[in-house]
Coordinates of C-alpha atoms in Angstrom, one line a residue:
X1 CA -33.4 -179.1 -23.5
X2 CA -30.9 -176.8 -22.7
X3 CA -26.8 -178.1 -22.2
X4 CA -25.1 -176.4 -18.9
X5 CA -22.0 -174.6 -20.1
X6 CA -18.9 -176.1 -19.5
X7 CA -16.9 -174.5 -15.6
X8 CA -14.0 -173.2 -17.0
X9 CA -10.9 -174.9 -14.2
X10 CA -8.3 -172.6 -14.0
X11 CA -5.6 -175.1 -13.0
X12 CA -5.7 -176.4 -16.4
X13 CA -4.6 -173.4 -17.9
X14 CA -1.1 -172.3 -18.4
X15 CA 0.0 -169.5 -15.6
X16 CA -0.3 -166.7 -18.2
X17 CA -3.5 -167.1 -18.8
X18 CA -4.6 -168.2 -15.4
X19 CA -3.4 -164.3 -14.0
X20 CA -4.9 -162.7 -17.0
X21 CA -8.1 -164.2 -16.3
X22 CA -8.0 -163.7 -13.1
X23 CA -6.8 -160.0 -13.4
X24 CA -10.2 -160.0 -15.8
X25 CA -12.5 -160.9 -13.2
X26 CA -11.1 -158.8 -10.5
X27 CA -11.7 -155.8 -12.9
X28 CA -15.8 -157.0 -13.6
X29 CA -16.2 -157.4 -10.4
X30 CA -14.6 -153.9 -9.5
X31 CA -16.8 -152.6 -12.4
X32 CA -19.9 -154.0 -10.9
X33 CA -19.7 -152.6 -7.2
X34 CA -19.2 -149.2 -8.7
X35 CA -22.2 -149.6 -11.1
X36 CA -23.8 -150.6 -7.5
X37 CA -22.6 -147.3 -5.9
X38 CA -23.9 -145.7 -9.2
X39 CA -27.1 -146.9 -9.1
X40 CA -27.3 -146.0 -5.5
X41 CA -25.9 -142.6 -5.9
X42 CA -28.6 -142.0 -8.8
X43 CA -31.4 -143.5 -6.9
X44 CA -30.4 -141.2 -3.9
X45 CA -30.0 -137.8 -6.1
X46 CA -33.5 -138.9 -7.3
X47 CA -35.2 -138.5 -4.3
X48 CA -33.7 -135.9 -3.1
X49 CA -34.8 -133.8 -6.6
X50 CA -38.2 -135.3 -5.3
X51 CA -37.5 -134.0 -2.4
X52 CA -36.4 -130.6 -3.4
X53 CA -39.9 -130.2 -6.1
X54 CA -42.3 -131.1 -3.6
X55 CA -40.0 -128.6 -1.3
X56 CA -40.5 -125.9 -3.7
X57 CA -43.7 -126.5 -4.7
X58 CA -45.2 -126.0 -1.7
X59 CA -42.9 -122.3 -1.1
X60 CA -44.5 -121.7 -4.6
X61 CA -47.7 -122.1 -3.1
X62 CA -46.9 -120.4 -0.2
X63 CA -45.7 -117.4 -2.0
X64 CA -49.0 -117.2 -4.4
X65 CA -51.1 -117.2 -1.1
X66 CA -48.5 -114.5 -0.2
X67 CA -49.4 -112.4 -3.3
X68 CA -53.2 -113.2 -3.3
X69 CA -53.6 -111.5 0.2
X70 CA -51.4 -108.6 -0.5
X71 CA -52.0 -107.7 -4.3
X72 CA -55.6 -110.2 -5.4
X73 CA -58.4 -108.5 -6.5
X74 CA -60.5 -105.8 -4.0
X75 CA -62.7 -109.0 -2.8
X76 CA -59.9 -110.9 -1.8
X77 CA -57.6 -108.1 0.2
X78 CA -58.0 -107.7 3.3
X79 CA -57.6 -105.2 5.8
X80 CA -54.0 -104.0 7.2
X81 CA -55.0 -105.9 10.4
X82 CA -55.8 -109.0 9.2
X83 CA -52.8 -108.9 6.3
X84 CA -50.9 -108.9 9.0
X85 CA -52.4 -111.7 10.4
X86 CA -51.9 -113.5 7.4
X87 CA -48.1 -112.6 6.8
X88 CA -47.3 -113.7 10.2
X89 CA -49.0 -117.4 9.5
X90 CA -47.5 -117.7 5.8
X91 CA -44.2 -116.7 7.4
X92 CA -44.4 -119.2 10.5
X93 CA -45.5 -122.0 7.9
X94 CA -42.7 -121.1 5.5
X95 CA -39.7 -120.9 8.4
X96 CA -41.0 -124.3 9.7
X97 CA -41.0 -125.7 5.9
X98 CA -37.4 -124.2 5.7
X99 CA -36.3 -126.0 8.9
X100 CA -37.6 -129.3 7.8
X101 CA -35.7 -128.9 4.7
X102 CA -32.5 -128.3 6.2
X103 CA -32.6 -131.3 9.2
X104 CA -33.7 -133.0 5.9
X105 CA -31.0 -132.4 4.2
X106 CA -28.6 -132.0 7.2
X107 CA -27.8 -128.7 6.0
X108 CA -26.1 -125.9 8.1
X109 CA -28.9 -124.0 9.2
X110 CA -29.2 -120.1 7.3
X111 CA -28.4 -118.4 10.4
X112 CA -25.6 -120.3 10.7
X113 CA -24.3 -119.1 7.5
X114 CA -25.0 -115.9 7.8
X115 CA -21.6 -114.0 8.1
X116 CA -21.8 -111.2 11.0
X117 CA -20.9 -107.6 10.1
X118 CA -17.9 -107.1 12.0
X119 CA -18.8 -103.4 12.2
X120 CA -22.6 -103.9 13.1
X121 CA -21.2 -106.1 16.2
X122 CA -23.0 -109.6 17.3
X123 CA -26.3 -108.8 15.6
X124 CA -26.5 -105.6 16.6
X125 CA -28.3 -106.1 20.2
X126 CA -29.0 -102.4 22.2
X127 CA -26.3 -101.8 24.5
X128 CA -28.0 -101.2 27.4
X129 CA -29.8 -104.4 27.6
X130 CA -28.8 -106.5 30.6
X131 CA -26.0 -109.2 30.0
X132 CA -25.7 -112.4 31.8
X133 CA -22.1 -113.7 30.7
X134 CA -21.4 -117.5 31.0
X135 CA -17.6 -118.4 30.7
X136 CA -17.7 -122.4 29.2
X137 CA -14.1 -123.7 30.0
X138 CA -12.4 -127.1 28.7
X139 CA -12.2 -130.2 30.8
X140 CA -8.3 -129.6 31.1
X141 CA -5.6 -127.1 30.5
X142 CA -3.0 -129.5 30.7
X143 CA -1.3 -129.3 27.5
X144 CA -1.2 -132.2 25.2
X145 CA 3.0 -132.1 25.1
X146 CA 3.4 -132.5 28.5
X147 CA 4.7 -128.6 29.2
X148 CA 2.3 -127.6 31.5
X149 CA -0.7 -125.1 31.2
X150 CA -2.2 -123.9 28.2
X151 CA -2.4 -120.2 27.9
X152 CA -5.4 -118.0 27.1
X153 CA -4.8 -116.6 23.5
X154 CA -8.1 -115.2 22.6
X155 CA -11.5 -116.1 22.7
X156 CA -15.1 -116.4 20.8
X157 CA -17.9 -114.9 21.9
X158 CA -21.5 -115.1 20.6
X159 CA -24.5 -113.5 22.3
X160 CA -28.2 -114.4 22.3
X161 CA -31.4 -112.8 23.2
X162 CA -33.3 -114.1 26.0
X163 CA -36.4 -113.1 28.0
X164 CA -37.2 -113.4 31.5
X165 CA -40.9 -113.4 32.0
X166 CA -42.6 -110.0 33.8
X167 CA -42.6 -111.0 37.8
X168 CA -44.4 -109.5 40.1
X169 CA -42.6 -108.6 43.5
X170 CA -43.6 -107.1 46.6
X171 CA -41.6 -104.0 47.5
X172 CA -41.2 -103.4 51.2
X173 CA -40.7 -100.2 53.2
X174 CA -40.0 -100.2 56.8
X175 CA -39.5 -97.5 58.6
X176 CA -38.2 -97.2 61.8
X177 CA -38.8 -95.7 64.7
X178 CA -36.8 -94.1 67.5
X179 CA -37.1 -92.3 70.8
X180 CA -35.0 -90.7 73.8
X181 CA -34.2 -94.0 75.7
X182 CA -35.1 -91.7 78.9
X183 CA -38.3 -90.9 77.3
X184 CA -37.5 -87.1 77.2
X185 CA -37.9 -86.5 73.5
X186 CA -40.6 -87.3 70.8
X187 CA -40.4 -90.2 68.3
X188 CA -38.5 -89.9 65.3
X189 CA -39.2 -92.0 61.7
X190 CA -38.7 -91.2 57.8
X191 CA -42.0 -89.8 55.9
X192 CA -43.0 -92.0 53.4
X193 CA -42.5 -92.0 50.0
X194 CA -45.3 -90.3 48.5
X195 CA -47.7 -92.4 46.4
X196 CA -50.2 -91.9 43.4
X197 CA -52.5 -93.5 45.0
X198 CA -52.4 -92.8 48.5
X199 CA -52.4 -95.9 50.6
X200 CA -53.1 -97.9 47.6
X201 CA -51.3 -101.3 46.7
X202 CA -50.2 -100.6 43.2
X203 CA -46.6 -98.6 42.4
X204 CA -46.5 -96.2 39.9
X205 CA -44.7 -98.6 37.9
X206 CA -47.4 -101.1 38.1
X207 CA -50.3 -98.5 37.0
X208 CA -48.2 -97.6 33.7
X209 CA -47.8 -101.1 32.9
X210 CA -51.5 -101.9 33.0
X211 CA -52.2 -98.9 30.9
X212 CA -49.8 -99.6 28.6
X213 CA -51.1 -103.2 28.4
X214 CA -54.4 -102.3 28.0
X215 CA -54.1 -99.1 25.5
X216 CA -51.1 -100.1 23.8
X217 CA -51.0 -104.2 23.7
X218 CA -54.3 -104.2 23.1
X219 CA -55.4 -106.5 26.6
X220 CA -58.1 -106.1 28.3
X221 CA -58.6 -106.0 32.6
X222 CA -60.2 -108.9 32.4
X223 CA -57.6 -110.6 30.4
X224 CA -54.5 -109.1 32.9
X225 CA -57.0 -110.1 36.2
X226 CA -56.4 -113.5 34.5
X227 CA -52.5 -112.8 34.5
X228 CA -52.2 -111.7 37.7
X229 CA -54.2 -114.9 39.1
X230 CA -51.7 -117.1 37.0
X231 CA -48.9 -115.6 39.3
X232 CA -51.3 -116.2 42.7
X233 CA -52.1 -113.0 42.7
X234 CA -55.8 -112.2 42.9
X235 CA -56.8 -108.8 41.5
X236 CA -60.4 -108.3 41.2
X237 CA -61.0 -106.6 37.4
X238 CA -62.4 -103.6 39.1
X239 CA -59.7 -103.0 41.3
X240 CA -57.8 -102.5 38.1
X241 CA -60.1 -99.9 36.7
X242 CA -59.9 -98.0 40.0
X243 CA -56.2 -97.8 39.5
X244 CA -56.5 -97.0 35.7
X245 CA -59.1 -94.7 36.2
X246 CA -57.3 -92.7 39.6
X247 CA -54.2 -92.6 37.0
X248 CA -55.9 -90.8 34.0
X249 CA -57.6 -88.5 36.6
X250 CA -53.7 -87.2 37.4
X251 CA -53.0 -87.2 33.8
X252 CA -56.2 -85.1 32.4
X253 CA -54.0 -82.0 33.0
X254 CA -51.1 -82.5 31.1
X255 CA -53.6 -84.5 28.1
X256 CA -55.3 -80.5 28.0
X257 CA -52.2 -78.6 27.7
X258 CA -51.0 -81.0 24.5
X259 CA -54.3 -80.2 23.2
X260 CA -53.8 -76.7 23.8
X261 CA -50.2 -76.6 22.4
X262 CA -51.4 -79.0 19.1
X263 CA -54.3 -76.2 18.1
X264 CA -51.9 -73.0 18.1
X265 CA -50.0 -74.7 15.0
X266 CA -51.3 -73.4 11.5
X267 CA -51.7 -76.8 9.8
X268 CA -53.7 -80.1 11.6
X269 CA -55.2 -83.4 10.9
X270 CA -58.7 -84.5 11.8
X271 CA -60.0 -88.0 11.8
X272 CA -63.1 -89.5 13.4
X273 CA -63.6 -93.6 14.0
X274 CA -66.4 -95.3 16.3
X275 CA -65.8 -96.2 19.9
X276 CA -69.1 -98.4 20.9
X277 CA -70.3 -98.1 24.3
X278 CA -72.5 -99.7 26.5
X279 CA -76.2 -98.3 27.1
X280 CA -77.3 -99.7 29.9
X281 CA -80.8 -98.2 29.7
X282 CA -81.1 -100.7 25.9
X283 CA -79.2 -103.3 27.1
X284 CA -77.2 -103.1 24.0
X285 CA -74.0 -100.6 22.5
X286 CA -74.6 -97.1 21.0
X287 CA -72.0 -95.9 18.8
X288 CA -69.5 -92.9 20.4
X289 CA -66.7 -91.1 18.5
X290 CA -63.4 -90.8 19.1
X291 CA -62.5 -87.6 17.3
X292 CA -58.2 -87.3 16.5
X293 CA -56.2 -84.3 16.1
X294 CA -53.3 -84.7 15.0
X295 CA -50.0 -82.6 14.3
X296 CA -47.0 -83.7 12.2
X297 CA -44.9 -81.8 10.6
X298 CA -42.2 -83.7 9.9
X299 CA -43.0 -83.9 6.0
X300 CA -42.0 -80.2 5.7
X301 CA -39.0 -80.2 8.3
X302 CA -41.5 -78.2 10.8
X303 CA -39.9 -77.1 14.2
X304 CA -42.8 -78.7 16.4
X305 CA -43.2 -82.4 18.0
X306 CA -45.5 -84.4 16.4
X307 CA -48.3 -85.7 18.5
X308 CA -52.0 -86.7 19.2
X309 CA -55.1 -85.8 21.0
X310 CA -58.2 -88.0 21.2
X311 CA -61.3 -86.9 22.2
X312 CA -64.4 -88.5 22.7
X313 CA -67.8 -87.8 21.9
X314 CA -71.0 -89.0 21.4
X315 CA -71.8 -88.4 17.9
X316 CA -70.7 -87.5 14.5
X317 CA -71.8 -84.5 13.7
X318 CA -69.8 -81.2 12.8
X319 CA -71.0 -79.7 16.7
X320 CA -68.5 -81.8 18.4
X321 CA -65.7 -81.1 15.8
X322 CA -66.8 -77.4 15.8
X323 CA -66.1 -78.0 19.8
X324 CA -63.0 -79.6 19.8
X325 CA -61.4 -77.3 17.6
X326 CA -62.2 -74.3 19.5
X327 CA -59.1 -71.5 19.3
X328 CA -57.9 -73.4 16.2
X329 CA -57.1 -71.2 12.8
X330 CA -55.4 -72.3 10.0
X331 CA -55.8 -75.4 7.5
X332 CA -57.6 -78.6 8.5
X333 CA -56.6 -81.7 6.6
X334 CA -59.8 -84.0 6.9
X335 CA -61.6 -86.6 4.7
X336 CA -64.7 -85.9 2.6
X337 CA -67.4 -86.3 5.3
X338 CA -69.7 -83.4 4.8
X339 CA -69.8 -82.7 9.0
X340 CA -66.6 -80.6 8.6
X341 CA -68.3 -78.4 6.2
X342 CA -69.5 -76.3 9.3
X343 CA -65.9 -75.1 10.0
X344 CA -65.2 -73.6 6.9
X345 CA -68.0 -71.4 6.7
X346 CA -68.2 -67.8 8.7
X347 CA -70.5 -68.7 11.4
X348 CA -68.3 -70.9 13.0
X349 CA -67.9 -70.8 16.5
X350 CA -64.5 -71.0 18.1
X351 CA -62.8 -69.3 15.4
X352 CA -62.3 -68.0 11.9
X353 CA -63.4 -70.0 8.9
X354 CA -60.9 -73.1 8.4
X355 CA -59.6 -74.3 5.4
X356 CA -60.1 -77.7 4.3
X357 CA -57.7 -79.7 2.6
X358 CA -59.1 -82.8 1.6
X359 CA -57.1 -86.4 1.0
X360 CA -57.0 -87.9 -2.3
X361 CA -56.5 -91.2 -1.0
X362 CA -60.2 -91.2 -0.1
X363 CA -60.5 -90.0 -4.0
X364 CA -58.6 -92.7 -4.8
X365 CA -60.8 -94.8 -2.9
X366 CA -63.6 -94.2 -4.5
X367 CA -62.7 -94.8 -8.2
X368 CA -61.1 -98.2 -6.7
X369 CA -64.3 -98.8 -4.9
X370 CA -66.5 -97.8 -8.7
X371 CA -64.0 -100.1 -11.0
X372 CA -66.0 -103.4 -12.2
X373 CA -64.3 -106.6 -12.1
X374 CA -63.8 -106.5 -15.9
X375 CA -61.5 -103.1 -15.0
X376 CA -62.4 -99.7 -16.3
X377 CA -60.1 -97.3 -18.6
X378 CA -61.4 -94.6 -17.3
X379 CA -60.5 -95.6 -13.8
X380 CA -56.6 -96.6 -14.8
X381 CA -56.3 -93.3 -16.3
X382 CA -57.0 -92.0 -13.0
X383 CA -55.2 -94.0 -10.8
X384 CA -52.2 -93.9 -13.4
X385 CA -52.2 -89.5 -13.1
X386 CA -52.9 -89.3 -9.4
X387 CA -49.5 -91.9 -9.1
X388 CA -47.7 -89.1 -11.3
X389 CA -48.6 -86.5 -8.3
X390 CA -47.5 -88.8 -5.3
X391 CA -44.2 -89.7 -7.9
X392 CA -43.5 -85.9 -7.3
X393 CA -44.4 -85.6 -3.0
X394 CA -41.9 -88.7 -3.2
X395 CA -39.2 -86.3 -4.5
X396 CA -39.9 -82.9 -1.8
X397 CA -40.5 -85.2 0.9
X398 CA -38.7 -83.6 3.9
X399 CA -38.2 -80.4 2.1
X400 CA -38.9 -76.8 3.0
X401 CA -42.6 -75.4 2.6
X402 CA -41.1 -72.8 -0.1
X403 CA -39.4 -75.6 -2.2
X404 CA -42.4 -77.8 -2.0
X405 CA -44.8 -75.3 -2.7
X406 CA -42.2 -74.4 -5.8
X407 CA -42.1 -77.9 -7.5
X408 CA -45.9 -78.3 -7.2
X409 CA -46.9 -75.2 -9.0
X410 CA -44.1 -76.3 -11.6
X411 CA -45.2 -80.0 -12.0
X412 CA -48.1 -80.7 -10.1
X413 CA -50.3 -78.1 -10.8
X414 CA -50.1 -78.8 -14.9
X415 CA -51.2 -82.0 -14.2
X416 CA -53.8 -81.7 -11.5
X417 CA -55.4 -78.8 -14.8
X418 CA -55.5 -81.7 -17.0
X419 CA -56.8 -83.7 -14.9
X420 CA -59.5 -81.7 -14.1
X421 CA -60.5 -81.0 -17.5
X422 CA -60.1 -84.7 -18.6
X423 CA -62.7 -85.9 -15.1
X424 CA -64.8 -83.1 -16.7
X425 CA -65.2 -84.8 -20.5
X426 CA -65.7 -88.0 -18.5
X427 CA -68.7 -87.0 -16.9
X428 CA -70.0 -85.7 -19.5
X429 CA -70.2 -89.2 -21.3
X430 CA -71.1 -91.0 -18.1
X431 CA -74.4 -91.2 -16.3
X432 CA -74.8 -89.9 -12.6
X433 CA -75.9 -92.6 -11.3
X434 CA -73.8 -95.3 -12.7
X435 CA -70.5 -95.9 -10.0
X436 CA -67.9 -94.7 -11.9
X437 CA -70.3 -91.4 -12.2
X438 CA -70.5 -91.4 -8.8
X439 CA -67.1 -91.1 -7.8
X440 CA -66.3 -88.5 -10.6
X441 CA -68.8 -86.7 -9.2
X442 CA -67.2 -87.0 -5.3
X443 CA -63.8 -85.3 -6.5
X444 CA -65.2 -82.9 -8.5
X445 CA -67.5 -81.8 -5.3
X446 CA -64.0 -81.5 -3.4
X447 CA -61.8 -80.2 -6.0
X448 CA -61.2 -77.4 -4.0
X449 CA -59.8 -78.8 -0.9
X450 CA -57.9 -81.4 -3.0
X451 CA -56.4 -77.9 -5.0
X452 CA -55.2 -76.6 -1.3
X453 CA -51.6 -78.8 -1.0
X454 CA -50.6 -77.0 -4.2
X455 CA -50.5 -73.2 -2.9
X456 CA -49.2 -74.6 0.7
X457 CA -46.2 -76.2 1.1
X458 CA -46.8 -77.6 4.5
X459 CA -49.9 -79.7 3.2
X460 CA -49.8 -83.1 2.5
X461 CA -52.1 -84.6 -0.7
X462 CA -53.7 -87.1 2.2
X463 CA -54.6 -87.8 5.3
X464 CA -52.5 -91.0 5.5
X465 CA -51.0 -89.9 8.7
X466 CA -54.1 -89.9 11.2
X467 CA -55.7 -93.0 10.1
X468 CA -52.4 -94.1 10.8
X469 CA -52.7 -93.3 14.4
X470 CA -56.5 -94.4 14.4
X471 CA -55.4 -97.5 13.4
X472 CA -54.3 -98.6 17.2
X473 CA -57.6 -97.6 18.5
X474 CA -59.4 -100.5 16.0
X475 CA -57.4 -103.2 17.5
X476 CA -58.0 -102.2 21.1
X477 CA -62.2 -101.9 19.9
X478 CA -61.8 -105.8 18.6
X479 CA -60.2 -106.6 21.7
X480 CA -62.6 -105.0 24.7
X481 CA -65.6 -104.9 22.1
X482 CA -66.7 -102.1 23.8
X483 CA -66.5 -99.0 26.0
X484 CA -68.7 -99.8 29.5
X485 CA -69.6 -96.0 29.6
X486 CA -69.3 -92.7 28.0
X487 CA -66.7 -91.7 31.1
X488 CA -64.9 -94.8 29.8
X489 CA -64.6 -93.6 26.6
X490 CA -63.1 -90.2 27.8
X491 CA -60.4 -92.1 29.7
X492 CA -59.8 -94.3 26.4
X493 CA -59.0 -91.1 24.5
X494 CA -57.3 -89.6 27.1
X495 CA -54.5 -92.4 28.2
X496 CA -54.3 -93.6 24.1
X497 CA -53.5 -89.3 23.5
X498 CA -50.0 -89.7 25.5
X499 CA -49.3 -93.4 24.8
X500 CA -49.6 -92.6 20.6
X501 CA -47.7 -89.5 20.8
X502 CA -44.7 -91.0 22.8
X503 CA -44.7 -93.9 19.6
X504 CA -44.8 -90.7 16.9
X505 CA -41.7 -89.3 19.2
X506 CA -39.8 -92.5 19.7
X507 CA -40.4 -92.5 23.4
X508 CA -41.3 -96.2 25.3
X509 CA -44.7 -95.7 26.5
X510 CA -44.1 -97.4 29.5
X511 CA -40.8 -95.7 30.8
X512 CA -42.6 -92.6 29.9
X513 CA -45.8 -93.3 32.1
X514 CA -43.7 -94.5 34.7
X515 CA -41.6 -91.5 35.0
X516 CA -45.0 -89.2 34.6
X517 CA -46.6 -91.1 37.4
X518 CA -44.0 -90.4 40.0
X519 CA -43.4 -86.9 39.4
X520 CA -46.8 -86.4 40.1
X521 CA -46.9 -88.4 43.1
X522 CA -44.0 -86.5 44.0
X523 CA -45.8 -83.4 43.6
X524 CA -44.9 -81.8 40.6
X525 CA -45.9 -78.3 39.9
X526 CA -48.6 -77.3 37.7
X527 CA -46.5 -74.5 36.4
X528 CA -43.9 -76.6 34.8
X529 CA -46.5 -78.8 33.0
X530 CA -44.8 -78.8 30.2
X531 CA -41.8 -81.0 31.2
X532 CA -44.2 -83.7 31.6
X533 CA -45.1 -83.3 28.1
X534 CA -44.5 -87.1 26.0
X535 CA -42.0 -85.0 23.8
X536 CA -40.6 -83.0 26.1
X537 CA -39.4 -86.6 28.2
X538 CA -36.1 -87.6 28.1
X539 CA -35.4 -91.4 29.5
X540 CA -32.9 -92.0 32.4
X541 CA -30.6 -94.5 31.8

């Protein structure tokens, strides 16, 4: 059985020793609320290093899924599209993991501490956009001493972007009328403005925004009928086409004469991709074309606009190229399919035998599209020598024709030898039918026009830049999953011709349409076409 210790009474000790053991317990107990505070401190830096693991654990994953999509293996990429797509949802998740980590945290938020370039200005807003400027004053200028007024001695200001939704309005024109009060004269009233669409209720502004909505947003009638009807307007779907279709009827003329400019250059592009239509006769889609031709010059420093012309058709084969490029002479940069080999021979109609320059990022395609899981040597040689030839367009990019053609036949044209000599020993150990024999076999059948860039400085090794501009025309396919008519897909190519050339020159589609469509209800000549032209626009402030 345990004794209790003996209670220590601290009057029975001298006074001495009564402050010094008092002193002694003051100082434990001192000692034990800080090893309190300690062990709070500790438990708190503890979960917030829990915090901060699971915190980057999850951007860790985030950033894997990141790399997965853009640079996994062949079955796991995914198209520029959907990559997109992807980047946008990674990003949203990531921001909103961010945020939750600094209200965690109660950190300052990262645009907070982001320091403004002083030069740059307030984030570096346009100019010309609107500004709405709100003046926040204190309570009271009465100063604190008792001397009166406070006086202004400078001032913060911080600007934000806002958006005010699209509204529609309802413009109204009156126009009076007058007459002799003794009835002697006739009547007197204003002409009206002259419209597009005579007696029609759309303004020309309105007609360029649905087009640009539809060709260049990617939204369907149907979709802006739904809009429209949010906002209490009712706007039957075909009523849009009517005004879509009256519109591209105006612009067919000045869609021609960029055609007719873009084939007097020396050097084009040619593209093809699939615009399905309905067959109303099947009750089902048949596939039409929509054939590009394209101009840009801008690799080589070349005097002429860039710029675009789609034209529909209803098939694929060479005929409808052989058609559209009728008055053309020159080079053709095109892909490998085997319908442009029509143009390059003598019988061609239209003109004199083109010259094809083919695109070794299809090459490059190929011997991606041949490499086996496991990888192939034979395919890294050949991706690691045709990087070696883009190295050098990296370094004349923007030069003159003479320069460029100079460096190729100095570097490129040694290498493009061996490589032809080293794809050569490679088929010769490889069967024709396996895949990688295959797409050996592809380049060397268009050696030739993948030979042309080096002995012309003004062509590029690919045809990069009109799948580019194809690439608008997919996401508008996806969207209205199909054309309802052959007609339609004339209009298509016609409206997306002067809506992707003003984006090649830097021009706002819409201000551009806008402008377009009320010179020519204003009745502007046909001889000075050409100043309605998408690079020949020059916005109004």
């Amino acid at each position: 059985m345990s004794q209790a210790l003996p209670t220590l009474d601290l009057k029975t000790l001298s006074p001495d020793l009564r402050a010094a053991v008092e002193a002694h317990v003051a100082a434990f107990a001192i000692q034990a609320r800080e090893l309190d505070a300690e062990r709070v401190a500790r438990a708190h830096l503890e979960a917030e290093m829990q915090e901060l693991a699971a915190h980057n654990e999850r951007l860790e994953h985030l950033v894997r899924e990141l790399q997965r999509a853009r640079f996994g293996r062949r079955s796991e990429k995914l198209n520029p599209d959907q990559l997109a797509l992807t980047f946008e949802d990674l990003e949203i998740v990531i921001g909103e993991a961010q945020e939750a980590h600094d209200r965690a945290s109660n950190a300052e938020p990262r645009a907070a501490k982001q320091k403004r370039s002083k030069a740059a200005g307030p984030r570096s807003l346009p100019k010309d956009l609107p500004r709405v400027e709100t003046v926040i004053e204190p309570d009271s200028l009465a100063c604190p001493c008792g001397c009166g007024d406070m006086v202004k001695i400078g001032e913060d200001v911080s600007e934000r972007l806002d958006i005010v939704p699209a509204q529609l309005r309802v413009l109204v024109t009156v126009r009076p009328k007058y007459a002799c009060p003794k009835g002697r004269a006739g009547v007197a009233q204003a002409k009206a403005k002259p419209r597009l669409i005579e007696g029609g209720l759309p303004t020309e502004a309105l007609i360029a925004h649905i087009m640009v909505a539809k060709y260049s947003e990617h939204m369907p009638l149907y979709r802006q009928w739904q809009v429209f009807k949010r906002s209490g307007v009712i706007l039957d779907r075909s009523i849009l086409a009517d005004w879509v279709g009256r519109a591209s009827f105006h612009l067919a003329p000045i869609v021609e004469r960029m055609a007719e400019l873009i084939k007097q250059s020396g050097k084009l592009f040619m593209d093809e991709t699939t615009a399905p239509v309905l067959d109303p006769g099947r009750g089902r889609t048949k596939t039409g074309y929509l054939w590009a031709l394209a101009r840009d010059d801008r690799p080589w420093g070349g005097a002429d606009p860039p710029g675009v012309v789609f034209h529909y058709a209803p098939g694929r084969g060479g005929i409808h190229a052989e058609r559209i490029l009728d008055g053309f002479d020159g080079v053709l940069q095109v892909d490998g399919y085997s319908g442009y080999r029509r143009l390059a021979q003598a019988e061609r109609c239209g003109g004199d035998p083109l010259v094809l320059a083919h695109c070794w990022s299809h090459a490059r395609r190929e011997i991606i599209k041949a490499t086996p899981k496991k990888g192939s040597p034979i395919a890294d040689e050949i991706l690691k020598r045709i990087a070696s030839l883009y190295a050098i367009e990296k370094d004349i990019r923007g030069q003159d024709p003479q320069h460029r053609h100079a460096v190729r036949q100095a570097r490129s044209r040694p290498l493009v030898e061996t490589l032809q000599a080293w794809i050569g020993a490679q088929r010769a150990r490889l069967s024709r039918k396996s895949p990688m024999g295959t797409a050996l076999a592809y380049m060397a059948n268009h050696w030739a026009g993948l030979c042309v860039f080096l002995d012309d400085g003004r062509v590029e090794m690919d045809t990069n830049p009109v799948e580019n501009l194809i690439r608008p025309l997919t996401l508008n396919r996806k969207n209205a999953l199909f054309c309802g008519h052959d007609e339609g897909g004339v209009s298509w190519g016609r409206i997306a011709s002067l809506i992707e050339t003003c984006k090649l020159n830097n021009i706002d589609p819409y201000a551009y349409l806008r402008a377009t469509l009320e010179a020519l209800a204003a009745g502007h000549p046909q001889s000075r076409l050409d100043e309605l032209l998408p690079w020949s626009f020059t916005p109004q402030a």
